[in-house]
Amino acid sequence: MAVLSLLLLLWLVEVTAAVDISPRIRAGSRWRGEKNHSDDLERGNDSGTPLPTSDNGDNSLGYTGSRLRQEDFPPRIVEHPSDLIVSKGEPATLNCKAEGRPTPTIEWYKGGERVETDKDDPRSHRMLLPSGSLFFLRIVHGRKSRPDEGVYVCVARNYLGEAVSHNASLEVAILRDDFRQNPSDVMVAVGEPAVMECQPPRGHPEPTISWKKDGTPLDDKDERITIRGGKLMITYTRKNDAGKYVCVGTNMVGERESEVAELTVLERPSFVKRPSNLAVTVDDSAEFKCEARGDPVPTVRWRKDDGELPKARYEIRDDHTLKIRKVMAGDMGSYTCVAENMVGKAEASATLTVQVVSGKLKFYWPSSNHRITVTRTSPLSIHPLPCPSTSQLPSFTCY
C-alpha cells in the first residue's frame, strides 16, 4: 500500500511539472494612447477567464497555446485623422491607419459613442474601409438632425492592447442666402473717394468677400482700390469707375451675390471753349462764345460784371453764344459765362471794348452858312463860340 501511494505521488509531480499556467488578460482595459498587455499575461485577469485557444494550438489573437509569441506587438496609430470641413451632401473620409501584430481591428467613436458603419448595417452611408478609414458616401446634415457632425476618434485593438487616435472634428460647411447688409448706391464727383460696404451671408467657414463691376471681377491690383472686410474703397474716382457693383461672398459651399448697387461719378463743369476778349465799334455786333461740359450737363448763363446785360439788344443762342446787337459805348465791360450743375460751378470772363471813330468839324465863320463834316451821325449842338460842341464823340477837330 505504501508503494502504491509513492507511485501515485510521483505521477502527480510529473504531471504538474508538465503543465504550464495559461496566461490571463485583465478585463476592462480602455484608455487613450497605446497600452501593452504583456504584464497582464504574466498576472492573469481579474475574472480568471483563460484566453481562447484553437484546436491546433494557434488562435486568432496571435499566440500558440498558452504562450505569447515574441513577434507579436500591441497596436499603434501610424496615421491620425485630421479635422474636416465638408459641404452637406458631399463625400468625406476620416483617415486612420494602425500597425500591430496580429493586425488590429479598428472601430470609430463619435462623442464617446460607437459609430455604426456598413459592417453593422449594409444600408449605412458610412463605410469602414480596409485601411481603417471611415468613408462617408455623403454628409447628412439638417436643421434638426446632424448625425455626421462631431468629434471622432479611431480605436485599434488586438489581444495585446489598444491605441486611440487623436481627436478629429468633422464640421459641415454652410452658406446662407441672404446678405446681412447689401451695398447702397453711391454718388460722387470725379476725384472724390467712393466707399461701398456689405456684410455677406452667415456661413462656415466665414465667407471671403470680393466685388464685381458690371458682371466682371474687380481688379483690386489698381492702387486706387482697396477691399478690406466688407468695404470697397476707391480713393480717387474716375469717370470710368461708374457702373453697377455687386458684393460676392464665397466659401467652399459656393458663392452668393448681393443686390446691385450703382456708383454714379458726376463731373464738375469745365469749359471746352472759353469766351475771348472783343473790341468793336459803336453800332456793330459783339459775340462771345462759350461751351461747357459736365455730368449732369451744366446750365449756362451770362452776366455783366458791372451791370446788367443790355436789355432788348442781347440774345443767348442754343450753343450758349452771347450776342449783343448795336453795341453802345456803355456796353463796355467784363462779361462772364457761368456753367453750373449739381456738383459744382465754373466761370470764364472776357472783356468788351467799344471803339468810337473820330469826327472832323469845319466852321466857316462869320458866314451864315456853315458846313460840318463828320464820319458818322451823332448828336451835335453848334453854338456861336469858337469850337463849341456838346457831341458825344470823344474828340473832334475844329477849324
Coordinates of C-alpha atoms in Angstrom, one line a residue:
M1 CA 0.0 0.0 0.0
A2 CA 2.9 2.4 0.8
V3 CA 4.5 1.6 -2.6
L4 CA 1.2 2.4 -4.4
S5 CA 0.9 5.7 -2.6
L6 CA 4.5 6.6 -3.5
L7 CA 3.9 5.8 -7.2
L8 CA 0.8 7.9 -7.3
L9 CA 2.6 10.9 -5.7
L10 CA 5.5 10.7 -8.3
W11 CA 2.9 10.6 -11.1
L12 CA 1.2 13.7 -9.8
V13 CA 4.5 15.6 -9.6
E14 CA 5.4 14.7 -13.1
V15 CA 2.0 15.8 -14.5
T16 CA 2.2 19.0 -12.6
A17 CA 5.7 19.8 -13.9
A18 CA 4.5 19.3 -17.5
V19 CA 1.6 21.7 -17.2
D20 CA 2.2 25.5 -17.8
I21 CA -0.2 28.0 -16.2
S22 CA -2.2 29.7 -19.0
P23 CA -1.8 33.4 -19.1
R24 CA -4.7 35.8 -18.4
I25 CA -5.7 39.2 -19.8
R26 CA -7.0 41.8 -17.4
A27 CA -10.5 42.6 -18.5
G28 CA -12.0 46.1 -19.0
S29 CA -8.8 47.9 -20.0
R30 CA -9.5 51.0 -22.3
W31 CA -7.6 54.3 -22.4
R32 CA -6.2 56.8 -24.8
G33 CA -2.9 56.1 -26.5
E34 CA -1.2 52.7 -26.6
K35 CA -1.3 50.1 -23.9
N36 CA 0.7 46.9 -23.7
H37 CA -0.9 43.9 -22.1
S38 CA 2.2 41.8 -21.7
D39 CA 2.3 42.4 -17.9
D40 CA -1.2 41.2 -17.7
L41 CA -0.3 38.0 -19.5
E42 CA 2.0 37.2 -16.5
R43 CA -0.5 38.1 -13.8
G44 CA -3.8 36.8 -15.3
N45 CA -7.0 38.8 -15.4
D46 CA -9.4 39.7 -12.6
S47 CA -12.1 37.4 -13.8
G48 CA -9.8 34.4 -14.2
T49 CA -11.1 33.7 -17.7
P50 CA -8.4 31.9 -19.8
L51 CA -7.6 33.2 -23.3
P52 CA -9.3 31.2 -26.1
T53 CA -7.1 28.7 -28.0
S54 CA -7.7 26.8 -31.1
D55 CA -7.6 23.1 -31.6
N56 CA -4.3 23.2 -33.5
G57 CA -2.7 25.3 -30.7
D58 CA -2.9 28.6 -32.7
N59 CA -5.6 31.2 -32.2
S60 CA -6.9 34.4 -33.8
L61 CA -5.3 36.6 -31.2
G62 CA -1.8 35.6 -32.3
Y63 CA -0.3 33.2 -29.8
T64 CA 0.2 29.5 -29.7
G65 CA -1.4 27.5 -26.9
S66 CA -0.9 29.5 -23.8
R67 CA 2.3 31.1 -24.8
L68 CA 2.8 34.7 -26.1
R69 CA 4.5 34.9 -29.5
Q70 CA 7.6 37.0 -29.3
E71 CA 7.0 38.7 -32.7
D72 CA 3.5 40.0 -31.6
F73 CA 3.2 43.7 -30.5
P74 CA 0.3 45.9 -29.5
P75 CA -1.3 48.4 -31.9
R76 CA 0.0 51.8 -32.6
I77 CA -1.6 54.6 -34.7
V78 CA 0.6 55.5 -37.7
E79 CA -1.9 57.9 -39.4
H80 CA -4.2 60.0 -37.3
P81 CA -7.4 61.5 -38.7
S82 CA -7.5 65.3 -39.5
D83 CA -10.2 67.9 -38.9
L84 CA -12.5 68.2 -41.9
I85 CA -15.0 70.8 -43.1
V86 CA -17.3 69.3 -45.7
S87 CA -20.3 70.6 -47.6
K88 CA -23.6 69.0 -47.0
G89 CA -24.3 66.1 -49.3
E90 CA -20.6 65.7 -50.3
P91 CA -18.5 62.6 -49.6
A92 CA -15.8 62.7 -47.0
T93 CA -13.1 60.5 -45.5
L94 CA -11.6 60.4 -42.0
N95 CA -8.3 58.6 -42.4
C96 CA -6.9 56.2 -39.8
K97 CA -4.2 53.6 -40.1
A98 CA -2.7 51.4 -37.4
E99 CA 0.0 48.8 -37.1
G100 CA 0.2 45.8 -34.8
R101 CA 0.6 42.0 -34.7
P102 CA -1.7 40.4 -35.0
T103 CA -3.4 43.1 -37.3
P104 CA -5.6 45.2 -35.1
T105 CA -9.3 45.7 -35.6
I106 CA -10.4 49.3 -35.9
E107 CA -13.6 50.9 -34.7
W108 CA -14.7 54.6 -34.7
Y109 CA -16.3 56.6 -32.0
K110 CA -18.1 59.9 -32.1
G111 CA -18.7 61.8 -28.9
G112 CA -17.9 58.6 -27.0
E113 CA -20.5 56.5 -28.9
R114 CA -19.5 53.8 -31.3
V115 CA -20.2 54.7 -34.9
E116 CA -22.4 52.4 -36.9
T117 CA -21.0 51.5 -40.3
D118 CA -21.8 49.3 -43.2
K119 CA -20.4 46.4 -41.2
D120 CA -23.3 46.8 -38.9
D121 CA -25.9 47.9 -41.4
P122 CA -25.4 47.5 -45.2
R123 CA -27.7 50.5 -45.7
S124 CA -25.5 52.8 -43.7
H125 CA -23.9 55.8 -45.5
R126 CA -20.8 55.3 -43.5
M127 CA -18.2 52.7 -44.7
L128 CA -15.3 51.2 -42.8
L129 CA -12.5 50.8 -45.4
P130 CA -10.0 48.0 -45.2
S131 CA -7.3 50.5 -44.2
G132 CA -9.4 51.5 -41.2
S133 CA -10.5 54.9 -42.6
L134 CA -14.1 56.0 -42.2
F135 CA -15.7 56.9 -45.5
F136 CA -19.0 58.9 -45.8
L137 CA -20.9 58.4 -49.0
R138 CA -22.5 61.7 -48.3
I139 CA -22.6 64.1 -45.4
V140 CA -26.0 64.1 -43.8
H141 CA -26.9 67.5 -42.2
G142 CA -30.2 69.1 -41.4
R143 CA -31.6 71.8 -39.2
K144 CA -32.8 69.3 -36.6
S145 CA -30.6 66.3 -37.3
R146 CA -26.8 66.4 -37.7
P147 CA -25.7 62.8 -37.4
D148 CA -22.3 63.2 -39.0
E149 CA -21.1 66.4 -37.4
G150 CA -19.0 65.9 -34.3
V151 CA -15.6 64.8 -32.8
Y152 CA -14.3 61.4 -33.9
V153 CA -11.6 59.0 -32.8
C154 CA -10.5 55.7 -34.2
V155 CA -9.5 52.8 -31.8
A156 CA -7.2 50.0 -32.9
R157 CA -7.2 46.8 -30.9
N158 CA -5.6 43.4 -30.7
Y159 CA -5.1 41.0 -27.8
L160 CA -2.1 42.9 -26.6
G161 CA -3.9 46.2 -26.2
E162 CA -5.4 49.2 -27.9
A163 CA -4.4 52.5 -29.4
V164 CA -6.6 55.6 -29.7
S165 CA -6.1 58.3 -32.3
H166 CA -6.1 62.0 -31.9
N167 CA -9.5 63.7 -31.9
A168 CA -10.7 64.9 -35.3
S169 CA -13.7 67.2 -35.8
L170 CA -16.0 66.9 -38.8
E171 CA -17.8 70.1 -39.4
V172 CA -20.4 70.8 -42.1
A173 CA -19.9 73.9 -44.3
I174 CA -22.8 76.2 -44.7
L175 CA -23.6 79.4 -46.6
R176 CA -26.9 81.2 -46.1
D177 CA -28.6 83.0 -48.9
D178 CA -29.4 86.5 -47.5
F179 CA -26.7 89.2 -47.1
R180 CA -26.7 90.7 -43.7
Q181 CA -26.0 94.1 -45.4
N182 CA -26.4 94.9 -49.1
P183 CA -24.4 97.7 -50.6
S184 CA -26.1 101.0 -51.3
D185 CA -26.0 103.4 -54.3
V186 CA -23.2 106.0 -54.2
M187 CA -22.9 109.3 -56.0
V188 CA -19.6 111.2 -56.0
A189 CA -17.8 113.7 -58.2
V190 CA -14.7 112.9 -60.2
G191 CA -11.7 112.9 -57.9
E192 CA -13.6 112.3 -54.7
P193 CA -13.4 109.0 -52.8
A194 CA -16.2 106.4 -53.0
V195 CA -17.0 103.7 -50.4
M196 CA -19.4 100.8 -50.7
E197 CA -20.0 98.3 -47.8
C198 CA -21.6 94.9 -47.4
Q199 CA -21.9 92.1 -44.9
P200 CA -22.0 88.6 -46.5
P201 CA -24.4 85.9 -45.5
R202 CA -23.7 83.9 -42.4
G203 CA -21.5 80.8 -43.3
H204 CA -19.0 78.3 -42.1
P205 CA -16.2 78.8 -42.8
E206 CA -16.7 82.6 -42.8
P207 CA -17.1 83.7 -46.4
T208 CA -14.4 85.7 -48.1
I209 CA -15.6 88.9 -49.9
S210 CA -14.9 90.1 -53.5
W211 CA -16.6 92.6 -55.8
K212 CA -17.8 92.6 -59.3
K213 CA -18.3 95.6 -61.6
D214 CA -20.8 95.3 -64.5
G215 CA -20.5 91.5 -64.1
T216 CA -16.7 91.3 -64.2
P217 CA -14.5 90.7 -61.1
L218 CA -13.0 93.9 -59.9
D219 CA -9.3 94.4 -60.4
D220 CA -8.0 95.0 -56.9
K221 CA -4.5 95.5 -58.2
D222 CA -5.5 99.0 -59.0
E223 CA -3.7 101.0 -56.4
R224 CA -6.7 103.3 -56.0
I225 CA -8.9 100.3 -55.0
T226 CA -8.8 98.7 -51.5
I227 CA -11.0 95.8 -50.4
R228 CA -10.9 95.4 -46.6
G229 CA -13.5 93.3 -44.8
G230 CA -16.8 94.2 -46.4
K231 CA -15.7 97.6 -47.6
L232 CA -14.8 98.6 -51.1
M233 CA -12.9 101.9 -51.2
I234 CA -11.9 103.8 -54.3
T235 CA -9.6 106.7 -53.3
Y236 CA -9.8 108.8 -56.4
T237 CA -12.7 108.1 -58.6
R238 CA -12.6 108.4 -62.4
K239 CA -15.4 108.8 -64.8
N240 CA -15.0 105.1 -65.9
D241 CA -15.4 103.9 -62.4
A242 CA -19.2 104.5 -62.8
G243 CA -21.2 101.3 -63.1
K244 CA -23.2 98.5 -61.3
Y245 CA -21.4 96.8 -58.4
V246 CA -22.2 93.6 -56.5
C247 CA -20.6 92.2 -53.4
V248 CA -19.7 88.4 -53.6
G249 CA -19.5 86.1 -50.5
T250 CA -17.7 82.8 -51.1
N251 CA -16.7 79.7 -49.2
M252 CA -16.4 76.1 -50.1
V253 CA -20.2 75.7 -50.4
G254 CA -20.3 78.2 -53.2
E255 CA -20.9 81.9 -53.7
R256 CA -23.7 84.4 -53.1
E257 CA -24.2 87.8 -54.8
S258 CA -25.6 90.8 -53.1
E259 CA -28.2 93.2 -54.6
V260 CA -26.8 95.6 -57.2
A261 CA -25.5 99.0 -56.1
E262 CA -24.8 101.7 -58.6
L263 CA -21.8 104.0 -58.5
T264 CA -22.5 107.3 -60.2
V265 CA -19.5 109.5 -60.9
L266 CA -20.5 113.1 -61.6
E267 CA -18.3 115.6 -63.4
R268 CA -18.0 119.2 -62.4
P269 CA -18.4 121.8 -65.2
S270 CA -15.4 122.6 -67.3
F271 CA -15.0 124.7 -70.4
V272 CA -14.5 123.3 -73.9
K273 CA -14.4 126.8 -75.3
R274 CA -13.9 130.0 -73.3
P275 CA -15.1 133.5 -74.3
S276 CA -12.4 135.7 -75.8
N277 CA -11.9 139.5 -75.4
L278 CA -13.5 141.6 -78.1
A279 CA -13.1 145.1 -79.5
V280 CA -15.9 146.5 -81.7
T281 CA -17.1 149.9 -82.9
V282 CA -20.3 151.6 -81.9
D283 CA -23.4 150.0 -83.6
D284 CA -21.5 146.8 -84.5
S285 CA -22.5 143.4 -83.1
A286 CA -20.4 141.5 -80.5
E287 CA -20.5 137.7 -80.0
F288 CA -18.9 135.9 -77.0
K289 CA -18.7 132.1 -77.5
C290 CA -18.8 129.7 -74.5
E291 CA -19.0 125.9 -74.5
A292 CA -19.0 123.8 -71.3
R293 CA -19.3 120.2 -70.3
G294 CA -20.1 118.2 -67.2
D295 CA -22.3 115.4 -65.8
P296 CA -25.0 116.2 -65.4
V297 CA -25.0 118.6 -68.3
P298 CA -24.4 122.1 -66.8
T299 CA -26.7 125.1 -67.3
V300 CA -25.0 128.1 -68.9
R301 CA -25.8 131.8 -68.2
W302 CA -24.2 135.1 -68.8
R303 CA -23.7 138.2 -66.6
K304 CA -22.1 141.6 -67.0
D305 CA -19.8 142.2 -64.0
D306 CA -20.5 145.9 -63.6
G307 CA -24.2 146.0 -64.5
E308 CA -27.0 144.3 -66.4
L309 CA -27.0 142.9 -69.8
P310 CA -28.2 145.4 -72.4
K311 CA -32.0 144.8 -72.5
A312 CA -33.6 144.1 -75.8
R313 CA -30.2 144.1 -77.6
Y314 CA -28.8 140.8 -76.5
E315 CA -29.6 137.1 -77.0
I316 CA -28.2 133.8 -75.8
R317 CA -28.2 131.2 -78.6
D318 CA -28.7 127.4 -78.2
D319 CA -24.9 126.9 -78.3
H320 CA -24.6 129.4 -75.4
T321 CA -23.1 132.2 -77.5
L322 CA -23.9 135.7 -76.2
K323 CA -24.7 138.2 -79.0
I324 CA -25.1 141.9 -78.4
R325 CA -26.6 144.0 -81.2
K326 CA -25.9 147.7 -81.9
V327 CA -23.2 148.0 -79.4
M328 CA -23.0 151.3 -77.5
A329 CA -20.2 152.8 -75.5
G330 CA -22.0 151.9 -72.3
D331 CA -21.7 148.2 -73.2
M332 CA -18.0 148.2 -72.5
G333 CA -17.0 146.0 -69.6
S334 CA -16.4 142.4 -68.5
Y335 CA -18.8 139.6 -69.4
T336 CA -18.8 136.2 -67.6
C337 CA -20.0 132.8 -68.7
V338 CA -21.2 130.8 -65.8
A339 CA -21.6 127.0 -66.1
E340 CA -23.2 125.2 -63.2
N341 CA -24.5 121.7 -62.2
M342 CA -25.3 119.9 -59.0
V343 CA -21.7 119.2 -58.2
G344 CA -20.0 122.5 -59.0
K345 CA -19.7 125.7 -60.9
A346 CA -17.2 127.2 -63.3
E347 CA -16.8 130.7 -64.7
A348 CA -14.9 132.3 -67.6
S349 CA -14.8 136.0 -68.4
A350 CA -13.9 138.2 -71.4
T351 CA -13.8 142.0 -71.9
L352 CA -15.7 144.0 -74.4
T353 CA -14.0 147.2 -75.7
V354 CA -16.1 149.8 -77.7
Q355 CA -14.2 152.0 -80.1
V356 CA -15.6 155.4 -81.2
V357 CA -14.4 156.7 -84.6
S358 CA -13.1 160.3 -84.6
G359 CA -15.1 163.1 -86.5
K360 CA -14.0 166.3 -88.2
L361 CA -15.9 169.6 -87.9
K362 CA -15.3 172.6 -90.2
F363 CA -16.7 176.1 -89.5
Y364 CA -16.7 179.0 -91.9
W365 CA -17.3 182.0 -89.7
P366 CA -18.9 184.6 -89.6
S367 CA -20.7 183.4 -92.7
S368 CA -24.3 182.4 -92.0
N369 CA -23.6 179.3 -93.9
H370 CA -21.5 176.6 -92.2
R371 CA -20.5 173.2 -93.1
I372 CA -19.8 170.3 -90.7
T373 CA -18.1 167.2 -91.9
V374 CA -18.3 164.0 -89.8
T375 CA -17.7 160.4 -90.5
R376 CA -20.9 159.2 -88.8
T377 CA -24.2 160.5 -87.5
S378 CA -24.2 161.7 -83.9
P379 CA -26.0 164.2 -81.7
L380 CA -24.3 167.6 -82.1
S381 CA -25.1 171.1 -80.9
I382 CA -23.5 174.2 -82.5
H383 CA -23.0 177.4 -80.5
P384 CA -21.6 180.8 -81.8
L385 CA -18.4 180.3 -79.9
P386 CA -15.0 179.0 -81.1
C387 CA -15.2 175.3 -81.3
P388 CA -18.5 174.8 -79.5
S389 CA -19.7 171.3 -79.2
T390 CA -21.6 169.0 -76.8
S391 CA -21.2 166.0 -79.1
Q392 CA -21.0 162.5 -77.5
L393 CA -18.0 161.9 -79.7
P394 CA -14.9 161.8 -77.6
S395 CA -12.8 164.1 -79.8
F396 CA -13.0 166.2 -82.9
T397 CA -11.1 169.0 -84.7
C398 CA -12.5 172.5 -85.0
Y399 CA -11.3 174.9 -87.7

